[in-house]
XYZ file of C-alpha atoms in Angstrom:
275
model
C 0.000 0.000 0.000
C 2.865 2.270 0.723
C 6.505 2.767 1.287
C 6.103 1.522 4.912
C 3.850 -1.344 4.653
C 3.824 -4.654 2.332
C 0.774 -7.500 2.556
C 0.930 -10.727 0.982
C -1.482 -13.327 0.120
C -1.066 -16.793 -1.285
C -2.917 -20.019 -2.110
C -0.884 -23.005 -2.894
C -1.340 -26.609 -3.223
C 1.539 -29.051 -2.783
C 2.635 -32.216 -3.300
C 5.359 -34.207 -0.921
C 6.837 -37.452 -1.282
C 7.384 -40.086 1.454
C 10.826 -40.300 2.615
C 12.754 -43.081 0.626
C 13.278 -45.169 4.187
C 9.583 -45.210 4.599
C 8.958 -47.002 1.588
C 11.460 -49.533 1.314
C 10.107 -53.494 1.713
C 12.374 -54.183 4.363
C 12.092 -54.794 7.723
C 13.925 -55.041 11.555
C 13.351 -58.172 13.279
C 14.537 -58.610 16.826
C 14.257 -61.701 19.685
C 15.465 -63.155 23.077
C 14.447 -66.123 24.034
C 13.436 -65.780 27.843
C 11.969 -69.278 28.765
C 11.881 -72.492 26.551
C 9.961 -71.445 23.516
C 9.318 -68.101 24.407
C 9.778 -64.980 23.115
C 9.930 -61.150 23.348
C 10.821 -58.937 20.169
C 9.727 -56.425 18.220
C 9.243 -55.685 14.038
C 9.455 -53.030 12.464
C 9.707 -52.020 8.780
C 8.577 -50.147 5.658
C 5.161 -49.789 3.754
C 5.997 -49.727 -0.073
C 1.888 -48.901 -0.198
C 2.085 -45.448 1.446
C 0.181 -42.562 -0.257
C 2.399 -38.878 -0.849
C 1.630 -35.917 1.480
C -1.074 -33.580 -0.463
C -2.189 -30.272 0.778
C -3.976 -27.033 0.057
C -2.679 -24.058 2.028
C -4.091 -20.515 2.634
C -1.367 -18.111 4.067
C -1.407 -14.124 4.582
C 0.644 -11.534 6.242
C 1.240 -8.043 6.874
C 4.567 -6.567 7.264
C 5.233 -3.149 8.682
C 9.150 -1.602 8.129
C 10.559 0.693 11.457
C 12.233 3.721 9.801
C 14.948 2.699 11.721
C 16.494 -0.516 10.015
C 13.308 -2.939 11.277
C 10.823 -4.832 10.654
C 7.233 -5.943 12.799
C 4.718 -8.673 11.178
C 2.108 -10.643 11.857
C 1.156 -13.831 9.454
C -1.838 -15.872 9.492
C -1.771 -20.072 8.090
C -4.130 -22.439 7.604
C -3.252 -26.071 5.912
C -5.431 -28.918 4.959
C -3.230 -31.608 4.641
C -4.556 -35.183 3.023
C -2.550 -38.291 3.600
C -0.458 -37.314 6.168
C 2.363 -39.971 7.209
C 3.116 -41.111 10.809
C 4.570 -43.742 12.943
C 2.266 -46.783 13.969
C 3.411 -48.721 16.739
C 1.677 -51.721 18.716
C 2.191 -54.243 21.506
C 0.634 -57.725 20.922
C 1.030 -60.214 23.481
C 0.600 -64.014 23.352
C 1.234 -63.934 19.779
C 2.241 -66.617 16.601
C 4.893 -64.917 14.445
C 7.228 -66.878 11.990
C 6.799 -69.840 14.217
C 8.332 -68.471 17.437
C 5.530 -67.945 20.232
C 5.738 -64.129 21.710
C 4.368 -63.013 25.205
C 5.639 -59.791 23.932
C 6.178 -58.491 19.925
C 6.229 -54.357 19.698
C 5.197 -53.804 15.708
C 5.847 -50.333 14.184
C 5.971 -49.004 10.670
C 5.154 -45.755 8.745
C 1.484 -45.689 7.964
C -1.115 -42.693 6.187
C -3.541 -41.050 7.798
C -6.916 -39.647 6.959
C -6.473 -36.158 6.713
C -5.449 -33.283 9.134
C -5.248 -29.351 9.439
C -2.790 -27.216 10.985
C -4.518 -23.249 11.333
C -2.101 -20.538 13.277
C -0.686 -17.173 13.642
C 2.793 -16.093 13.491
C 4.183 -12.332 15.248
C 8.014 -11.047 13.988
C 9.832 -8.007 15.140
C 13.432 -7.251 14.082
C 15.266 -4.178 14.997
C 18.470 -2.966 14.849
C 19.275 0.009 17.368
C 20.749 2.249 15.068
C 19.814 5.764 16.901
C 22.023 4.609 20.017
C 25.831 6.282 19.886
C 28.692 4.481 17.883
C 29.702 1.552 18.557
C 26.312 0.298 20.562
C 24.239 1.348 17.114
C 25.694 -2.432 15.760
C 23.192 -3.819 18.997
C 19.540 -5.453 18.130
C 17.300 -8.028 18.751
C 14.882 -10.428 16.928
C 12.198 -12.430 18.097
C 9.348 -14.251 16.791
C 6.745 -16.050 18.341
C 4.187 -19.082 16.372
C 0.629 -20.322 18.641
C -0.471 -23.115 16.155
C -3.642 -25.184 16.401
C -3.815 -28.204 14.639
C -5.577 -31.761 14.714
C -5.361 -35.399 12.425
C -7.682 -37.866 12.067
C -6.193 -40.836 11.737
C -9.385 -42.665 10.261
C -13.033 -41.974 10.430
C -13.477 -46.254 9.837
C -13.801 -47.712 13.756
C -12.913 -50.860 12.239
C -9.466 -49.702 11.125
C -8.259 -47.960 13.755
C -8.189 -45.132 15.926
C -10.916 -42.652 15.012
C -9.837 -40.343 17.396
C -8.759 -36.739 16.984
C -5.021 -35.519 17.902
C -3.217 -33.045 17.257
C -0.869 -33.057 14.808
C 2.279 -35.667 14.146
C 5.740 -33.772 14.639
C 3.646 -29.991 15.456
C 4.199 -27.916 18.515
C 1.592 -25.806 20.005
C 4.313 -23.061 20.643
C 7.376 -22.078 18.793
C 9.299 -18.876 20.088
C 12.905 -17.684 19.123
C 14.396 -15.012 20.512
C 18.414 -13.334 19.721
C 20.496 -10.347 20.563
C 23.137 -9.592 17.759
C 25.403 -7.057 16.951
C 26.847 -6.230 14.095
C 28.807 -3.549 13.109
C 32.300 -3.344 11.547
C 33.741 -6.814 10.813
C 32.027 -8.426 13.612
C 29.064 -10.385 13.811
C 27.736 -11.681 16.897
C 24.757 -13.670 17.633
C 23.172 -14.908 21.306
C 20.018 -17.264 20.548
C 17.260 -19.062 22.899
C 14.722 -20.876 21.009
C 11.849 -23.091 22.585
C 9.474 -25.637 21.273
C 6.687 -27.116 22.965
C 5.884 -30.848 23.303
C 4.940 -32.959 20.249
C 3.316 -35.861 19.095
C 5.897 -38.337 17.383
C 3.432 -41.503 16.726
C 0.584 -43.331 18.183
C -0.523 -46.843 19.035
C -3.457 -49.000 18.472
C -4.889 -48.400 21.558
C -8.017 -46.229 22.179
C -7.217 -43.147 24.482
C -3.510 -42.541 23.704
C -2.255 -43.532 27.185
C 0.828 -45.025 24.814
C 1.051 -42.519 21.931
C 4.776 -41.119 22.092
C 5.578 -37.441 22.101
C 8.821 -35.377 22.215
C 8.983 -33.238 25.433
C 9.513 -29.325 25.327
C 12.732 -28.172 24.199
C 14.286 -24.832 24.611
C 17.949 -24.319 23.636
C 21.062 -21.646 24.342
C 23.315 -20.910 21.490
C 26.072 -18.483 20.115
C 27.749 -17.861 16.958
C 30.492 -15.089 16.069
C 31.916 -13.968 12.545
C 34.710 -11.555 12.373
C 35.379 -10.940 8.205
C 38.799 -11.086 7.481
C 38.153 -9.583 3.690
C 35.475 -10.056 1.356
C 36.628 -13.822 0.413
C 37.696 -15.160 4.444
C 35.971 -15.285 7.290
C 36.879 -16.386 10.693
C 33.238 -18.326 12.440
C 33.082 -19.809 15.622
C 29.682 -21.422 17.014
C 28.967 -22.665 20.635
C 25.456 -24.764 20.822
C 23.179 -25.934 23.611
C 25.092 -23.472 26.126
C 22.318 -24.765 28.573
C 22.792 -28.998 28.178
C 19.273 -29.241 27.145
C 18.617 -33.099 27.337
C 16.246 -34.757 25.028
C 13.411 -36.642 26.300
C 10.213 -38.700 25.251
C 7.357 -39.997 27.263
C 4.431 -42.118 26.091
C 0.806 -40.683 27.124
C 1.740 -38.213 29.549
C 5.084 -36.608 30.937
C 5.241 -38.810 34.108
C 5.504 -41.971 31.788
C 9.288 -41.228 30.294
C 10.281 -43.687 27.638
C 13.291 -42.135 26.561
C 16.398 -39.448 28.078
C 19.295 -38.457 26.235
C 21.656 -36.014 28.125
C 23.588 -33.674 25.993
C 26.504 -31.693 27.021
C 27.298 -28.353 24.629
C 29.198 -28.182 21.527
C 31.664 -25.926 19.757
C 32.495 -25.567 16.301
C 34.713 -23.353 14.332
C 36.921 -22.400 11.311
C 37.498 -20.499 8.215
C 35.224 -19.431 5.594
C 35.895 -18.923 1.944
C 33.615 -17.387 -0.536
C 34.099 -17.499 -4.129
């Protein structure tokens, strides 16, 4: 509408592929023998019959730019998503596989879905402080924050499954980022928190999801500083997970932990060279 202001509006439909592991006739088959012909194992493989990802998306947003080297927008989504892929897993006990008598065989493999949607809102504000005095005019921040609401029905058929509605596989709730940079000179330095809220990762067979699996919250500490040596070299160093964010599942709810990985932090750096 004007030199300060820019909206946008699309409509898009899209196709996406399964991931080539997902698809691939071949399976994992695990089992101890823990009495005289008994068994506990588990199975778990592709599905060469799985249908692509196809969705219709509806996105809009209105950006607003600070006189002063910034930027504030808001952005609106909404996705209707058809065939959506996730993880099935299931316990069966006191079963007949391949001639071996289980009192325990965990099954999982990549299945489709009916169909799901995934609606939210997305706020942005950038700004560099360039009215404060030399040298603090390099400072600024950045920060977004994403409140998503989405659901998946896995089938509307009782006889196949869950008909249930969740939300959806892989989706946070809440997404925030938030960074203080400078940069000014031949320096570039970068101090970033991020945080995503739990997630569904799969489900089970069984009615209520007291053993679907989700990812727990995550919200992570990192830096990163450039200092440009000439136009072609750059010097980069990186320090991530400053706060040893572990990594955790749980199946159903939080108290039920299936899964902790502790993490310590890492550091990377070198040399950049730019043709």
């Amino acid at each position: 509408p004007n030199r300060a202001w820019v909206l946008r509006a699309s409509w898009t439909n899209t196709l996406g592929r399964p991931n080539y592991p997902d698809v691939v006739p071949t399976r994992d088959y695990d089992f101890d023998e823990v009495a005289p012909g008994r068994f506990i194992g588990s199975l778990s493989g592709g599905n060469p019959a799985l249908e692509p990802y196809e969705s219709m998306n509806f996105d809009a947003a209105a950006e607003y730019y600070l006189s002063a080297s910034g930027i504030l927008s808001v952005g609106i989504f909404h996705k209707r998503i058809d065939n959506p892929i996730y993880s099935r897993g299931d316990l069966l006990e006191n079963v007949t596989f391949e001639g071996r008598t289980f009192e325990r065989l965990s099954t999982s493999r990549p299945e489709n879905a009916e169909s799901g949607e995934i609606t939210g809102v997305e706020f942005n504000l950038q700004q560099q402080f360039t009215a404060l005095p030399s040298p603090f005019d390099g400072l600024g921040v950045s920060l977004n924050h994403t409140i998503v609401d989405s659901e998946v029905q896995i089938t509307s058929d009782p006889t196949q499954g869950r008909t249930d509605k969740l939300p959806f596989f892989k989706q946070a709730d809440t997404i925030s980022n938030f960074a203080l940079f400078y940069e000014k000179y031949r320096v570039s330095v970068r101090v970033a928190v991020s945080r995503t809220g739990d997630y569904l990762t799969g489900i089970s067979g069984t009615p209520g999801g007291q053993f679907d699996s989700y990812r727990t919250q995550r919200t992570l500490w990192d830096a990163k500083a450039t200092y440009r040596l000439s136009d072609r070299w750059r010097l980069f160093g990186e320090w991530q997970n400053l706060n040893d964010e572990p990594l955790a599942n749980y199946s159903g709810n939080s108290a039920r932990v299936t899964a902790y990985e502790a993490y310590d932090w890492t550091v990377n750096f070198g040399v950049n060279w730019s043709l």
